[in-house]
Tab-separated table of C-alpha atoms in Angstrom:
chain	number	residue	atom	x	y	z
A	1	UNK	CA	-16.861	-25.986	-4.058
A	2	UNK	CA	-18.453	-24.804	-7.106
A	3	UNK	CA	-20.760	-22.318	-5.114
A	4	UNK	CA	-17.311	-20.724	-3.916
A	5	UNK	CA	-15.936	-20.495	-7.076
A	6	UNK	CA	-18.958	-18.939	-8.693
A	7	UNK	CA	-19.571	-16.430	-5.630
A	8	UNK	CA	-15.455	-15.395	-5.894
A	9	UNK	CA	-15.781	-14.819	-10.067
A	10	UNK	CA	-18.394	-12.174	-9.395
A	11	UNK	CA	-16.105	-9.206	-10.442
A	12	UNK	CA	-18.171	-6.748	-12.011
A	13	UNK	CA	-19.302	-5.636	-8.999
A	14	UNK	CA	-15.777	-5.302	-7.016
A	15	UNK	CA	-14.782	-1.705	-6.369
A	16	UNK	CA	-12.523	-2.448	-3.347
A	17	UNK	CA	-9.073	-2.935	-5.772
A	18	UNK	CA	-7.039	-1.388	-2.688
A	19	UNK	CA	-7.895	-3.891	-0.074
A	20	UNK	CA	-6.652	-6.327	-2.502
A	21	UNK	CA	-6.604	-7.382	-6.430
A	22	UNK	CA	-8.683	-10.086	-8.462
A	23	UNK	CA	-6.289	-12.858	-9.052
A	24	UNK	CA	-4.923	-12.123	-12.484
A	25	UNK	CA	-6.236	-15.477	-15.419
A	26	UNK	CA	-2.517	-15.497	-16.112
A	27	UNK	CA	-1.468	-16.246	-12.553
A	28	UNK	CA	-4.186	-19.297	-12.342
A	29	UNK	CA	-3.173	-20.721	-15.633
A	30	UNK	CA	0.630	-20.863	-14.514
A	31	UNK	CA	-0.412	-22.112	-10.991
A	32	UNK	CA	-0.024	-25.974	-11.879
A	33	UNK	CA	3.327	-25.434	-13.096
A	34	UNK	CA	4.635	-23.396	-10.228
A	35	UNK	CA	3.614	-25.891	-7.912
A	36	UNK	CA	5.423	-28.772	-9.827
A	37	UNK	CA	8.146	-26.857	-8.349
A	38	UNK	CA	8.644	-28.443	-5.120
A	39	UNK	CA	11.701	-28.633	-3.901
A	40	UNK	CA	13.710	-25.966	-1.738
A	41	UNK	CA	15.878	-23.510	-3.425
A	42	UNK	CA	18.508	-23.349	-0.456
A	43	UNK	CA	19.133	-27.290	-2.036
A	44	UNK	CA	22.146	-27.555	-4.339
A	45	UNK	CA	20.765	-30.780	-5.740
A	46	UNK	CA	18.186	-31.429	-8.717
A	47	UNK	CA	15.160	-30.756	-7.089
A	48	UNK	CA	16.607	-27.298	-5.543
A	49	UNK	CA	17.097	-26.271	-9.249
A	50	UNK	CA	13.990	-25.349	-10.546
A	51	UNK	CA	12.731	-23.493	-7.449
A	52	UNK	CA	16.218	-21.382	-7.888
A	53	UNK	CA	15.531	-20.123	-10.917
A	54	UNK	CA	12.123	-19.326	-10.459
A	55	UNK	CA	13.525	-17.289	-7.748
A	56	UNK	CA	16.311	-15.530	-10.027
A	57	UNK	CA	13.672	-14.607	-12.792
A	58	UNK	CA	11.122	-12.979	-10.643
A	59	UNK	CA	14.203	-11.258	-8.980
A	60	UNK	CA	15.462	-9.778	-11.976
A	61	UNK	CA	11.811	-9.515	-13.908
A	62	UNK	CA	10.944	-7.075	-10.894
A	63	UNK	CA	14.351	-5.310	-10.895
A	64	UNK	CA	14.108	-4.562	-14.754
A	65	UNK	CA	11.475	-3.134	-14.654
A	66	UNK	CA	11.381	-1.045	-11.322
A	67	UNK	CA	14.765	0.421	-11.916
A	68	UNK	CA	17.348	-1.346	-9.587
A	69	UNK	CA	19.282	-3.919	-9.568
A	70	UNK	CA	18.427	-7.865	-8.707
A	71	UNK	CA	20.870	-7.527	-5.885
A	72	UNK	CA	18.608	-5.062	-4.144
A	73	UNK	CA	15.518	-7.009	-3.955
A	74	UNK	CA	14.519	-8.728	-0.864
A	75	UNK	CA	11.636	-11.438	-0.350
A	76	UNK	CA	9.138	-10.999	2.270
A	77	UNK	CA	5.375	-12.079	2.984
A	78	UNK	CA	4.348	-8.657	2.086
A	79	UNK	CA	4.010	-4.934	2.655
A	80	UNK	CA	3.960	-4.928	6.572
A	81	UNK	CA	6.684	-7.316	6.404
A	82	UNK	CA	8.813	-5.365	4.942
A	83	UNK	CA	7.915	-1.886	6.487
A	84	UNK	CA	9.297	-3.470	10.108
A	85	UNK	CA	11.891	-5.154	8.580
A	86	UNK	CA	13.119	-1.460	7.268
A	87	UNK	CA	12.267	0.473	10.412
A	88	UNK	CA	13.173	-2.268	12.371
A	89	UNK	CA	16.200	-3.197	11.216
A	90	UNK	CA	17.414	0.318	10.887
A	91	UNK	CA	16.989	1.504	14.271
A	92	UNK	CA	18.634	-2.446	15.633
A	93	UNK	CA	21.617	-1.179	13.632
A	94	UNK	CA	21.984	2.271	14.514
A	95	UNK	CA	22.000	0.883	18.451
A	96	UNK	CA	24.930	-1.250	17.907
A	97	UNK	CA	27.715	-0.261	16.188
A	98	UNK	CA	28.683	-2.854	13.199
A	99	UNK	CA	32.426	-2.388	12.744
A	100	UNK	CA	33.036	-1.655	16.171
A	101	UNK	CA	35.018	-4.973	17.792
A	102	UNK	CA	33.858	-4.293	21.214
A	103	UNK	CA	30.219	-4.200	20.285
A	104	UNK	CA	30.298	-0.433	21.911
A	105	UNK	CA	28.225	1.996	20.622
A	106	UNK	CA	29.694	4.877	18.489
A	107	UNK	CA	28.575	7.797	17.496
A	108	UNK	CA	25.563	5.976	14.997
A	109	UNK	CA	23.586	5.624	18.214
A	110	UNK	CA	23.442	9.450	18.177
A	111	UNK	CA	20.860	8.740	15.446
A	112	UNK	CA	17.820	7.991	17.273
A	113	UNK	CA	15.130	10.268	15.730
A	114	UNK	CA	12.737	9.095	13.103
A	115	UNK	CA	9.946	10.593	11.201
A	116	UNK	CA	6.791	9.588	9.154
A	117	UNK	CA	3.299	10.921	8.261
A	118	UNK	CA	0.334	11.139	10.236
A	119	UNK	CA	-1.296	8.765	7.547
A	120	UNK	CA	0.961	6.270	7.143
A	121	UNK	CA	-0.291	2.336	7.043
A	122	UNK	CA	-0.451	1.017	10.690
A	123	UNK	CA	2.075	-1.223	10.008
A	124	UNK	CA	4.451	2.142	9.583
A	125	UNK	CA	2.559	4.298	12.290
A	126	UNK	CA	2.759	1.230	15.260
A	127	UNK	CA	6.049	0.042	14.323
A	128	UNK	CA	7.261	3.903	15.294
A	129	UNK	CA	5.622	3.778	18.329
A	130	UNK	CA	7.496	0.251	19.251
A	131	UNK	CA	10.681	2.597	18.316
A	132	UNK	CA	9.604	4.829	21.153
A	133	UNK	CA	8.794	2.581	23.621
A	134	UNK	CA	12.482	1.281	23.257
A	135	UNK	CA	13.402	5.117	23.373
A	136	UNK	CA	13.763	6.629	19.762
A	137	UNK	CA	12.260	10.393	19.070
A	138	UNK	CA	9.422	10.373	16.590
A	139	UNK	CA	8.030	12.922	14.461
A	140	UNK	CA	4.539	12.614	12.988
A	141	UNK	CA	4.804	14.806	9.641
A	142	UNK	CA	1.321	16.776	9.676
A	143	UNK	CA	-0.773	16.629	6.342
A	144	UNK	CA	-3.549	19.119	5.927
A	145	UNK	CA	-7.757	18.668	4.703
A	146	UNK	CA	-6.298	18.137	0.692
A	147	UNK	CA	-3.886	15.723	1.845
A	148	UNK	CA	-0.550	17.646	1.253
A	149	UNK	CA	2.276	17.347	3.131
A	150	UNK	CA	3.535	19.948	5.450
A	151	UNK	CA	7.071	20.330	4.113
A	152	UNK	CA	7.715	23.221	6.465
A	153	UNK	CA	7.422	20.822	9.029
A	154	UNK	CA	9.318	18.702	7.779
A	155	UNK	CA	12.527	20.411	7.019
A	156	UNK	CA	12.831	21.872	10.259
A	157	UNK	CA	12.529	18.302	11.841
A	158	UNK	CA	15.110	17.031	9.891
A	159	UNK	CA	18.426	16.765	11.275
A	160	UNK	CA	21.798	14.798	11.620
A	161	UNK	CA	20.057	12.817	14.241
A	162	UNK	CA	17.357	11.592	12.408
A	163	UNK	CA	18.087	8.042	11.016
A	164	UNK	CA	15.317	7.557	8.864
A	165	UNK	CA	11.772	9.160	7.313
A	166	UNK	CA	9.356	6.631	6.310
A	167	UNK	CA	6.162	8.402	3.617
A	168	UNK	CA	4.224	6.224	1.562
A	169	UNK	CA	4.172	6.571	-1.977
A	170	UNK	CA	0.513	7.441	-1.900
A	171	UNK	CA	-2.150	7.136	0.414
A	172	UNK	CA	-4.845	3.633	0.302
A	173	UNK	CA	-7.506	5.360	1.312
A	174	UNK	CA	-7.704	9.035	-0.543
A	175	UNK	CA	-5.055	7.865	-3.126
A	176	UNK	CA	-3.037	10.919	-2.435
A	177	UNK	CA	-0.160	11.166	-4.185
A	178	UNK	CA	3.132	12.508	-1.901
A	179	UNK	CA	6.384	14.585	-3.299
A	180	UNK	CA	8.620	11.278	-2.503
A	181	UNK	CA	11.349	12.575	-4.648
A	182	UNK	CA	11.742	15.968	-3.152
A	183	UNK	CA	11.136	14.470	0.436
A	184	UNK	CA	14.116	12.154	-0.270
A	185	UNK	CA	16.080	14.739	-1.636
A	186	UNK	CA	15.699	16.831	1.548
A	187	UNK	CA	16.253	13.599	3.649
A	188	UNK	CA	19.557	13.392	2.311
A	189	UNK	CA	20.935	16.557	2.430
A	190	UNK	CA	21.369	15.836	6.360
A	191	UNK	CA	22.189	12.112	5.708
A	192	UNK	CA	19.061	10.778	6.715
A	193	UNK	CA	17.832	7.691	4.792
A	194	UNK	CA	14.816	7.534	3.147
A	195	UNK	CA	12.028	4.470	2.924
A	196	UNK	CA	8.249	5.083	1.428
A	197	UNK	CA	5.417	2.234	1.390
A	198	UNK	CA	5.068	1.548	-2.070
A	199	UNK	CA	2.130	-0.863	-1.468
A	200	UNK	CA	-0.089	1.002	-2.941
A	201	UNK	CA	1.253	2.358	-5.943
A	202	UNK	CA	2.803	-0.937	-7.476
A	203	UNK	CA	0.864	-1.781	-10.531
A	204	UNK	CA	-1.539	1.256	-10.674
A	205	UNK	CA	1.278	3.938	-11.400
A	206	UNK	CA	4.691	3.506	-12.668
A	207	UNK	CA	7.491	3.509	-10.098
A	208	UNK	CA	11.256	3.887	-10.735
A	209	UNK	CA	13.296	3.416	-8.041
A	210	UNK	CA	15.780	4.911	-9.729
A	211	UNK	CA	14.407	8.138	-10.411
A	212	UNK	CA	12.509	8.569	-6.790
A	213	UNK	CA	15.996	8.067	-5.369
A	214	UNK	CA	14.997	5.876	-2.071
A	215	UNK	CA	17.278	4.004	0.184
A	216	UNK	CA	14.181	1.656	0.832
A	217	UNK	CA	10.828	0.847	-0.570
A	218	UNK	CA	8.115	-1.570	0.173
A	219	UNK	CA	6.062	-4.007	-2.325
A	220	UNK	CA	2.865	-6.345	-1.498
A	221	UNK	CA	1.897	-9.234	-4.379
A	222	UNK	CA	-2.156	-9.245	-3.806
A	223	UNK	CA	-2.457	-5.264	-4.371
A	224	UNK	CA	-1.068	-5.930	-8.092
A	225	UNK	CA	-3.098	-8.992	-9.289
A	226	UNK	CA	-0.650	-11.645	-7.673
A	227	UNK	CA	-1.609	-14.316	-4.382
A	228	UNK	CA	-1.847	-13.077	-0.862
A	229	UNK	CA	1.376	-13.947	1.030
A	230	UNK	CA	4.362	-12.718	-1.021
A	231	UNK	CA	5.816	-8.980	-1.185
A	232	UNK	CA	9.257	-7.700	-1.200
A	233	UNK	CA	11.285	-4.370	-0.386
A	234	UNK	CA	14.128	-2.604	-2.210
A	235	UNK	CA	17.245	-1.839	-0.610
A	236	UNK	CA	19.752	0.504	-1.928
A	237	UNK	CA	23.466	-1.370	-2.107
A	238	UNK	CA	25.360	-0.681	0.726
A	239	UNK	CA	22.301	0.362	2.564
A	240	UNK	CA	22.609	-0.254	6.418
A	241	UNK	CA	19.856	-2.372	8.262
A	242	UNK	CA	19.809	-5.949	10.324
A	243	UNK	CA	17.499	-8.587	9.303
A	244	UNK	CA	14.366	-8.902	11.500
A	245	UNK	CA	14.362	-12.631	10.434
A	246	UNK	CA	17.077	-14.127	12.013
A	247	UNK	CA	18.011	-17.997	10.557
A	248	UNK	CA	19.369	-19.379	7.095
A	249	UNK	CA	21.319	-17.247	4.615
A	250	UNK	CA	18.264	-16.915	2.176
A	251	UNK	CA	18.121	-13.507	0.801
A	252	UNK	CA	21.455	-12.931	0.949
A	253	UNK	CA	21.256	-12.771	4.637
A	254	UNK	CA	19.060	-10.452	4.869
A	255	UNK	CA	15.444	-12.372	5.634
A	256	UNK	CA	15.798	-15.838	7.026
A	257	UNK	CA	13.319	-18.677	6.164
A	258	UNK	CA	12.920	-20.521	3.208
A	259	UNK	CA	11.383	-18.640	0.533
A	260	UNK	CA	7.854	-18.734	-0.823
A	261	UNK	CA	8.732	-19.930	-4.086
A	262	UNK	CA	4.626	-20.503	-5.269
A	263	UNK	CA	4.535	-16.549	-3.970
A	264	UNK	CA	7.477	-15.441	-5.843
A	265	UNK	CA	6.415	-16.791	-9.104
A	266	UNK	CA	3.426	-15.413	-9.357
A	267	UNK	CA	4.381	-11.872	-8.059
A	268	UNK	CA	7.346	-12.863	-11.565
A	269	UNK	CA	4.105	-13.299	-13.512
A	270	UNK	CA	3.210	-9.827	-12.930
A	271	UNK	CA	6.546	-8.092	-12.934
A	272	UNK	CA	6.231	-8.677	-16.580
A	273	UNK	CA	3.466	-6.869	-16.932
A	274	UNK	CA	4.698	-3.881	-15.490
A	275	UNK	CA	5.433	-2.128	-18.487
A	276	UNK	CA	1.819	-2.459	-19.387
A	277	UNK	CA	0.721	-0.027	-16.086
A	278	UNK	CA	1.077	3.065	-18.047
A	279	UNK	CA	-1.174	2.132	-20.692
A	280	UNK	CA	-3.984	1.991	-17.915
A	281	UNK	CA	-3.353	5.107	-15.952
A	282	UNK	CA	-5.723	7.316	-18.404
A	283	UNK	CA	-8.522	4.179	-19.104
A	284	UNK	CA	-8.615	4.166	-15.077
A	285	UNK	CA	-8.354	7.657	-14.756
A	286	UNK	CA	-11.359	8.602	-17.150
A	287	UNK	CA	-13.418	5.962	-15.032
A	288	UNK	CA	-12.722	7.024	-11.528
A	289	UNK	CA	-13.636	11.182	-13.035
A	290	UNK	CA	-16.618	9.318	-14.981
A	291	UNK	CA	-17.587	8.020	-11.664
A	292	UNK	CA	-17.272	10.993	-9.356
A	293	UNK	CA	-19.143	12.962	-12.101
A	294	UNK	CA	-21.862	11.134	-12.330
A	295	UNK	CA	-22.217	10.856	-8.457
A	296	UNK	CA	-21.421	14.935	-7.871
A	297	UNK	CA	-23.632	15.784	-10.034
A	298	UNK	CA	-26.740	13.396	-9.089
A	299	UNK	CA	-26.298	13.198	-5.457
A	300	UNK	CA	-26.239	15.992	-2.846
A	301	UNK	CA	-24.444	16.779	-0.527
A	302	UNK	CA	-21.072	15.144	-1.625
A	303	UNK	CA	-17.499	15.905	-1.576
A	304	UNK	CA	-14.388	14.163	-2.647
A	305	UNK	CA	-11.636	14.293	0.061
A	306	UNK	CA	-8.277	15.540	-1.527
A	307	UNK	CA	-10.061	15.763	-5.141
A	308	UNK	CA	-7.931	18.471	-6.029
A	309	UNK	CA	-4.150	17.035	-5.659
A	310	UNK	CA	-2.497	14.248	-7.194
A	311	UNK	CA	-3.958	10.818	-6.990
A	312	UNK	CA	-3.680	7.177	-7.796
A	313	UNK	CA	-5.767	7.143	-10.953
A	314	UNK	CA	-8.371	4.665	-9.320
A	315	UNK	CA	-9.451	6.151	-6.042
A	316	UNK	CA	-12.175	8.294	-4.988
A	317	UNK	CA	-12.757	9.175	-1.298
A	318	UNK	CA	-16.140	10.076	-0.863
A	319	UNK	CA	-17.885	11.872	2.286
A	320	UNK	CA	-21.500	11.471	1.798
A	321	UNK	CA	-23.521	13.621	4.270
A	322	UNK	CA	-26.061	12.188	6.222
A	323	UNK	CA	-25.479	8.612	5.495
A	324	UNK	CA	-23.342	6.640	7.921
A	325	UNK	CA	-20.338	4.590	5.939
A	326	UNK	CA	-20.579	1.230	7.434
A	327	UNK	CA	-24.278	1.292	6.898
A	328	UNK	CA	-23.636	2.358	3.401
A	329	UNK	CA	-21.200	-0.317	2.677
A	330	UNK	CA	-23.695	-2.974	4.345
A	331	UNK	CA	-26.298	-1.758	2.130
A	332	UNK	CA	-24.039	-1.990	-0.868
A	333	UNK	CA	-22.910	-5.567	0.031
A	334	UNK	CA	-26.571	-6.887	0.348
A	335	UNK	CA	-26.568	-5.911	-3.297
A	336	UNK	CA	-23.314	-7.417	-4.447
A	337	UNK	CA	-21.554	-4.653	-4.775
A	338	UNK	CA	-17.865	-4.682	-2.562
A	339	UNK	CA	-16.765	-1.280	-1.340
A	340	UNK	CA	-14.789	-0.030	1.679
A	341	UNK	CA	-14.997	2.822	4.259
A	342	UNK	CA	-11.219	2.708	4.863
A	343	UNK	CA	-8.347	0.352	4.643
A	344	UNK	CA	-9.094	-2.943	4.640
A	345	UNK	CA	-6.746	-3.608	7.494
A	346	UNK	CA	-9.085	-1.649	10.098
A	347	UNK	CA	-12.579	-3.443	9.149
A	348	UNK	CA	-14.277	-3.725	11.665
A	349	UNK	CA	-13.519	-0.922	14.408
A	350	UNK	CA	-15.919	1.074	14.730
A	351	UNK	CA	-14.127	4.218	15.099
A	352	UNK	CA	-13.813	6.521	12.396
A	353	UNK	CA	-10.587	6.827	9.954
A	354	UNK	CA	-7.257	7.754	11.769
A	355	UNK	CA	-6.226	9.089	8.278
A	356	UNK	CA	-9.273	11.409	7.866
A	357	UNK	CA	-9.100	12.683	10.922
A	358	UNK	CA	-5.663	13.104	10.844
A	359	UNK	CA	-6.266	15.260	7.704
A	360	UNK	CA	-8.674	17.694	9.778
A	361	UNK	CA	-12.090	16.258	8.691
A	362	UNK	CA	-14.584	15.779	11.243
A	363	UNK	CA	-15.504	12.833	13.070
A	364	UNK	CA	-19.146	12.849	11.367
A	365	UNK	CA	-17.457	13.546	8.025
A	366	UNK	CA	-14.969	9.888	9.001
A	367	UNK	CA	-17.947	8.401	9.617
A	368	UNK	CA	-20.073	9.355	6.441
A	369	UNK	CA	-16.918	8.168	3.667
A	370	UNK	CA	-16.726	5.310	1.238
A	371	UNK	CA	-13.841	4.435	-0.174
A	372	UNK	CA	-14.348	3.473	-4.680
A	373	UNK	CA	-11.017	1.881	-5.759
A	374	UNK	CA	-11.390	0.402	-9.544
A	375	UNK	CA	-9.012	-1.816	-11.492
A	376	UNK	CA	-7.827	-2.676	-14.642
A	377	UNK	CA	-11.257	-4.997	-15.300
A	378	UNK	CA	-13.580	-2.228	-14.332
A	379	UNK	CA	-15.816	-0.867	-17.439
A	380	UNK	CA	-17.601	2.170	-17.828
A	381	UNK	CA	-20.970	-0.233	-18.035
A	382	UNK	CA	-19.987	-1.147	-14.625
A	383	UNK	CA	-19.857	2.037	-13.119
A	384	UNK	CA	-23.163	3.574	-14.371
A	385	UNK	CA	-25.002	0.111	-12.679
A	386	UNK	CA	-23.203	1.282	-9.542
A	387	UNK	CA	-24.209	4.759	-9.752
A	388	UNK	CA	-27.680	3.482	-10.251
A	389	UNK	CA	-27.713	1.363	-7.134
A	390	UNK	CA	-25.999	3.483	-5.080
A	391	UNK	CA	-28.730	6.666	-5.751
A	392	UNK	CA	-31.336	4.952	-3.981
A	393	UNK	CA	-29.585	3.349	-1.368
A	394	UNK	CA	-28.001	7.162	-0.374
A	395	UNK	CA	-31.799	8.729	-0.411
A	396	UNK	CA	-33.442	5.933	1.557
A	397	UNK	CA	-30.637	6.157	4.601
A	398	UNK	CA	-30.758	9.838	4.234
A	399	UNK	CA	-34.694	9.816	4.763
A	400	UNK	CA	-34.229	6.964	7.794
A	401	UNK	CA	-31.880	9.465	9.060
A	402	UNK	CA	-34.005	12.153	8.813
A	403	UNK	CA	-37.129	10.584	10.480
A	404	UNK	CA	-34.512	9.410	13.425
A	405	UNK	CA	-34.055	12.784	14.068
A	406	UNK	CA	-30.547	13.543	12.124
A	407	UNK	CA	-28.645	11.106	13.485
A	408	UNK	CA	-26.760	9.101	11.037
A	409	UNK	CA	-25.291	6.706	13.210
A	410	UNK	CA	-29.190	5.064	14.456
C-alpha cells in the first residue's frame, strides 16, 4: 500500500493535467468527513439530513460562482454523462410532443437536424451518430489547420430545423479556444438551442454561464482537482429535454438514481475555489510559453498546432518530426515523466488523432504529436528538467529513425 501511495505522489513529473487532475490536499483532508455522511439524501429522516445539505451547498457553491442559478444544476457521473443526457434528451423530446394529450407528434418533430464540430469529445461526436442511426440530420462544423471554426459553414447550416448545436468550450487536445458566445448568439437567432462541453475549461479558465449565454453546458469533477465519478451539466430554466435516467425524482426529475453524495462534496470543495482560477491563468500561461520556448528554440523541426489562436493557458500541442508519439510518450514514461499523444479517452488505438486530422494535418504529422498539459502545481524548475530529458530522448529516436531508413513508425 505504501509503494502505491508513494508511486501516485510523484507529481513533479505529471504533464498530462487534461486526462485528469492531481487530487487537490484539500479534497483528501475533507474525505473522512464526507464519508461520515452516509445516509441517502432522498431520506426525510435524520440520517438523510446531512447528505441533503451537502448536496444543497455544492449546488449553490457551483451556481455562485459559474453564473446561474442552483435550480439549473444537474448531477451526473461526469462529462460524457451529461453530453448524452443533453443530446439525448433533446432529440427524445423533440420526437414526442410534451403537451400534446394524444402523444402525436406536432410540429417539434420538424426539428430533427443537429450540428457539432469535427473535434468534438467522442462522447459528443458518437452520440450524433446514434441520432442518425435513429434518423436525425447531422452537420459536422469544419475547423481548419489553426483550429478555427468555419463560421461560414455554420450559418448557412443553421436553420429552423435544427434543434440543437453542440461546440466545446475548448478543445483537450490543442486547447483551442472556440467563439461560444457568438456561436450561441447565431444559434438563437433561428431558435436553435445551444450546448458546449465545458469539460475542459472548468477550473483552468473562468466560465460564466451567464455571459456565454448557453441553454446547456457540461462539467467533469477529476479535470478540476476533484475524484473521478462526479460531473454535472447546466440547464437553462425552462429548457426542454427528457431525462436519460429514468427512476426516482432525484434531481428534480431530471437524472434518476441516488446521488453521489462523496462525489458531490468534493466537486463543493472545489467550487469554492473557483474564484481563485483567474489568478492562475497568467502563472500557467508564462509556463506553457516558457515551455514551448525553450523546446522551439532547442529542438528542430517543431511546430505547435494552433499556436497562434486562443488557448487554454496550459496546453501545448506539439508535432515533433521524425519521432513517432507513442514511442515518445513510452520513452518519456520509462523516465517518470506522464505525457499524452491525445485524449486520454483514445489510449491505446493506434490510429492517429481524429481531431488532428480533422484539422488538415497529416497522418505522419498525427502520428509525430505530444500533447504538454500543466497545472496549477507545475513550476518553472519542473519544466526546464523536462526540457532536459526530453532533448535527448527526441535526438536518439530521430537518429534510430534515421538509420531505419526514415521511418518513424519502426
Amino acid at each position: 500500500m505504501d509503494d502505491i501511495r508513494n508511486y501516485y505522489s510523484i507529481k513533479s513529473n505529471y504533464f498530462d493535467h487534461n486526462s485528469t487532475t492531481p487530487v487537490s490536499e484539500d479534497v483528501i483532508q475533507a474525505l473522512p468527513d464526507f464519508l461520515q455522511a452516509w445516509g441517502n439524501p432522498s431520506s426525510i429522516h435524520w440520517a438523510g439530513r446531512q447528505p441533503k445539505n451537502i448536496l444543497r451547498d455544492a449546488r449553490q457553491s457551483l451556481a455562485k460562482n459559474l453564473g446561474c442559478s442552483p435550480l439549473e444544476i444537474v448531477f451526473t457521473s461526469g462529462g460524457s454523462e451529461s453530453n448524452n443526457t443533453i443530446i439525448k434528451g433533446l432529440f427524445d423530446y423533440y420526437q414526442t410532443d410534451p403537451l400534446s394529450p394524444s402523444g402525436l407528434k406536432s410540429d417539434l418533430a420538424r426539428r430533427k437536424h443537429y450540428m457539432c464540430s469535427e473535434v468534438e469529445h467522442p462522447s459528443v461526436l458518437k452520440t450524433m451518430i446514434y441520432l442518425k442511426s435513429l434518423g436525425a440530420r447531422v452537420d459536422l462544423i469544419p475547423v481548419n489547420r489553426q483550429g478555427e471554426m468555419d463560421l461560414q459553414f455554420y450559418q448557412e447550416h443553421l436553420s429552423p430545423e435544427t434543434a440543437l448545436v453542440s461546440v466545446m468550450y475548448a478543445n483537450n487536445e490543442t486547447g483551442t479556444i472556440f467563439p461560444i458566445q457568438k456561436m450561441a448568439e447565431m444559434a438563437h437567432s433561428q431558435g436553435v438551442l445551444f450546448h458546449t462541453d465545458a469539460v475542459q475549461a472548468f477550473g483552468k479558465v473562468p466560465v460564466n454561464l451567464a455571459e456565454l449565454g448557453v441553454d446547456f453546458a457540461s462539467f467533469s469533477g477529476h479535470k478540476f482537482y476533484s475524484i473521478k465519478g462526479s460531473g454535472f451539466f447546466f440547464v437553462k430554466k425552462n429548457t426542454p429535454f427528457t431525462s436519460l435516467i429514468h427512476g426516482g425524482g432525484q434531481e428534480r426529475h431530471r437524472r434518476g438514481g441516488t446521488e453521489n453524495v462523496l462525489g458531490i462534496a468534493c466537486l463543493g470543495v472545489m467550487a469554492e475555489k473557483l474564484s481563485q482560477v483567474s489568478t492562475h491563468v497568467a502563472q500557467v500561461a508564462g509556463l506553457r510559453d516558457h515551455l514551448e520556448s525553450r523546446i522551439l528554440r532547442e529542438i528542430k523541426s517543431v511546430t505547435i498546432t494552433a499556436g497562434e489562436n486562443p488557448r487554454l493557458p496550459n496546453t501545448s500541442s506539439l508535432v515533433i518530426q521524425g519521432v513517432d508519439g507513442e514511442t515518445l510518450l513510452m520513452n518519456l514514461d520509462i523516465k517518470g515523466y506522464a505525457v499524452s499523444t491525445g485524449a486520454a479517452c483514445s489510449s491505446g488505438n493506434p490510429e492517429p488523432s481524429p481531431v488532428l486530422l480533422a484539422m488538415g494535418l497529416s497522418r505522419d504529422e498525427a502520428q509525430s504529436s505530444l500533447r504538454l498539459s500543466l497545472g496549477w502545481s507545475t513550476t518553472r524548475e519542473q519544466v526546464d528538467d523536462f526540457v532536459e530529458i526530453l532533448k535527448p530522448i527526441v535526438e536518439r529516436l530521430r537518429l534510430i529513425q534515421a538509420e531505419s531508413g526514415g521511418d518513424p513508425h519502426v
